C-alpha positions as MATLAB code, in Angstrom:
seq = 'XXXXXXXXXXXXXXXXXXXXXXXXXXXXXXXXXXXXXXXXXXXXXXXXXXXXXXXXXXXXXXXXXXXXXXXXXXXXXXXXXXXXXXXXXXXXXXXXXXXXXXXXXXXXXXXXXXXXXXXXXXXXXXXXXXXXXXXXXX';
ca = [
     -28.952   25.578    3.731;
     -26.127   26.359    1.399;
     -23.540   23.811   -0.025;
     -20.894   25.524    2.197;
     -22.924   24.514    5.230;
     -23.968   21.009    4.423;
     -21.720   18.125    5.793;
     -19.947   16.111    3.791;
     -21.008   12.596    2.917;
     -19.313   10.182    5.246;
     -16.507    8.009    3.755;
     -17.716    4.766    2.721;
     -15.835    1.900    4.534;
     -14.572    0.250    1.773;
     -12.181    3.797    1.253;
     -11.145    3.524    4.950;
     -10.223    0.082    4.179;
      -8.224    0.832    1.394;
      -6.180    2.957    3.259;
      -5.612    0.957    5.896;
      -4.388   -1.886    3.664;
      -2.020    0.727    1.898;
      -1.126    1.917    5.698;
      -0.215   -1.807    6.779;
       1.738   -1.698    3.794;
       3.753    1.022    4.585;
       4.296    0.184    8.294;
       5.442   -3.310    6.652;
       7.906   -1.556    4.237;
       9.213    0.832    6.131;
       9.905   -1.675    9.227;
      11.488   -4.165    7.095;
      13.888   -1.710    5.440;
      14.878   -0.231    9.128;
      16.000   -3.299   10.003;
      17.732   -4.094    6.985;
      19.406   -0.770    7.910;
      20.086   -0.808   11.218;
      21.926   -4.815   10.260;
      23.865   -3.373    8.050;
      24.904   -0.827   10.292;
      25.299   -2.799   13.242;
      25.633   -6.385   12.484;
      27.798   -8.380    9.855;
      25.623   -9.056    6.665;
      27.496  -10.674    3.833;
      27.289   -7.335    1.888;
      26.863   -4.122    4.086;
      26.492   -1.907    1.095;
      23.996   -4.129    0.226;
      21.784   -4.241    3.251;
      21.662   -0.551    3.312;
      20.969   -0.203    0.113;
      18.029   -2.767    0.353;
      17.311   -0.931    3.822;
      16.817    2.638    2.177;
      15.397    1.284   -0.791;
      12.446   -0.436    1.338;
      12.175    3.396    3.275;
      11.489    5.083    0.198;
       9.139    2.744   -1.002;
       7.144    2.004    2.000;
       6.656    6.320    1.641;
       4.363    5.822   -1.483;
       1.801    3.705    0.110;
       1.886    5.994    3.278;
       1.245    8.843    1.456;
      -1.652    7.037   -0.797;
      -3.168    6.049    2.234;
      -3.234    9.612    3.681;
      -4.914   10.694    0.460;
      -7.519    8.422    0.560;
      -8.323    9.127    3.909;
      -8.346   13.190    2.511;
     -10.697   11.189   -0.383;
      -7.854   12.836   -2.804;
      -8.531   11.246   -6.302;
      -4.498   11.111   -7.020;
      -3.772    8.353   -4.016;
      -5.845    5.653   -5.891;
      -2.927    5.178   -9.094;
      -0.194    5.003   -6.367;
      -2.379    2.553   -4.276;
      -3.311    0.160   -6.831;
       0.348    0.578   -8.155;
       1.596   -0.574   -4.290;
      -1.026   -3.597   -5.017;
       0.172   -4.509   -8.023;
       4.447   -4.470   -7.204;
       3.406   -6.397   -4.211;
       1.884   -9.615   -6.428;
       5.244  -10.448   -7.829;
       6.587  -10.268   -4.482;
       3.890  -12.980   -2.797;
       4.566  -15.127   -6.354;
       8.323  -15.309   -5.369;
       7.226  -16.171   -1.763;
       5.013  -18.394   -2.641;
       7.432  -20.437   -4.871;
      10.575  -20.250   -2.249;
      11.496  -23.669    0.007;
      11.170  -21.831    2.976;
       9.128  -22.319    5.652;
       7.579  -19.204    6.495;
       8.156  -17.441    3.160;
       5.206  -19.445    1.858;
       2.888  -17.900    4.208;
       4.164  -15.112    4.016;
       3.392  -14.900    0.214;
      -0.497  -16.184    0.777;
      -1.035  -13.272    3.514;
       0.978  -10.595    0.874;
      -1.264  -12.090   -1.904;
      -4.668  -12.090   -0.241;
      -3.552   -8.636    1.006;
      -2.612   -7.047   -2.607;
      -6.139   -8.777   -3.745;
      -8.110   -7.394   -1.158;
      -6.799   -3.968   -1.596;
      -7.369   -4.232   -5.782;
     -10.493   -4.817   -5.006;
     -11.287   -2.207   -2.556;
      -9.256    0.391   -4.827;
     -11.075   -1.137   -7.684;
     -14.714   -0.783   -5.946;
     -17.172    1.756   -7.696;
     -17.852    3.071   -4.022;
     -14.231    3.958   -3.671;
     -14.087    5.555   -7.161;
     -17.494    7.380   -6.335;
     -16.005    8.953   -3.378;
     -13.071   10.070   -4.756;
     -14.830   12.229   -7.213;
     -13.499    9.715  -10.236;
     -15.973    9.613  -12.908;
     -16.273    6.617  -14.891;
     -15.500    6.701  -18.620;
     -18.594    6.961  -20.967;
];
């Protein structure tokens, strides 16, 4: 059998759970900022220029971890710096949660923080590297 005709090796689950961390991610980004959007459109923020700023600005971001968690679905070795970069913006994030009076902004910060952990260490995983053809440094 020739290497054209062999299947490929299956994707390990810790990949598929990478992506679907990054893919939560995205759906969470790219929610918030539409409705930041449509309020700014449609209801009567302090700042309207603000919330659709904030609402487009959350749009474009939640693209990056869509897009990493396409490629490492496609095992494409470029979606794991823009994954673990999506982990590592969202820390900050849970930290100011975590630290705010309100009431469900703390939990809010534990789930983003055991959420940006879990995906580190799935991105982080020598299985994931492995499968997306990254070699290790000698």
């Amino acid at each position: 059998m020739s290497s054209a005709e062999q299947t490929p090796e299956p994707r390990p689950t810790r990949l598929t759970a990478a992506a679907a961390v990054c893919g939560l991610e995205a759906l969470a980004l790219l929610a918030g900022g539409l409705y930041m959007l449509v309020g700014g459109l449609t209801g009567d923020p302090e700042s309207t220029s603000q919330a659709e700023t904030g609402g487009i600005t959350l749009i474009v971001l939640g693209i990056i971890p869509l897009l990493a968690a396409r490629g490492l679905l496609l095992r494409r070795s470029w979606s794991r710096g823009p994954a673990i970069i999506t982990q590592l913006m969202a820390l900050p994030v849970a930290w100011t949660l975590l630290r705010s009076s309100g009431s469900l902004l703390i939990p809010a910060g534990i789930a983003l923080a055991v959420v940006a952990v879990t995906g580190l260490v799935l991105l982080l995983n020598p299985a994931t590297t492995t499968a997306l053809g990254i070699r290790p440094r000698a």
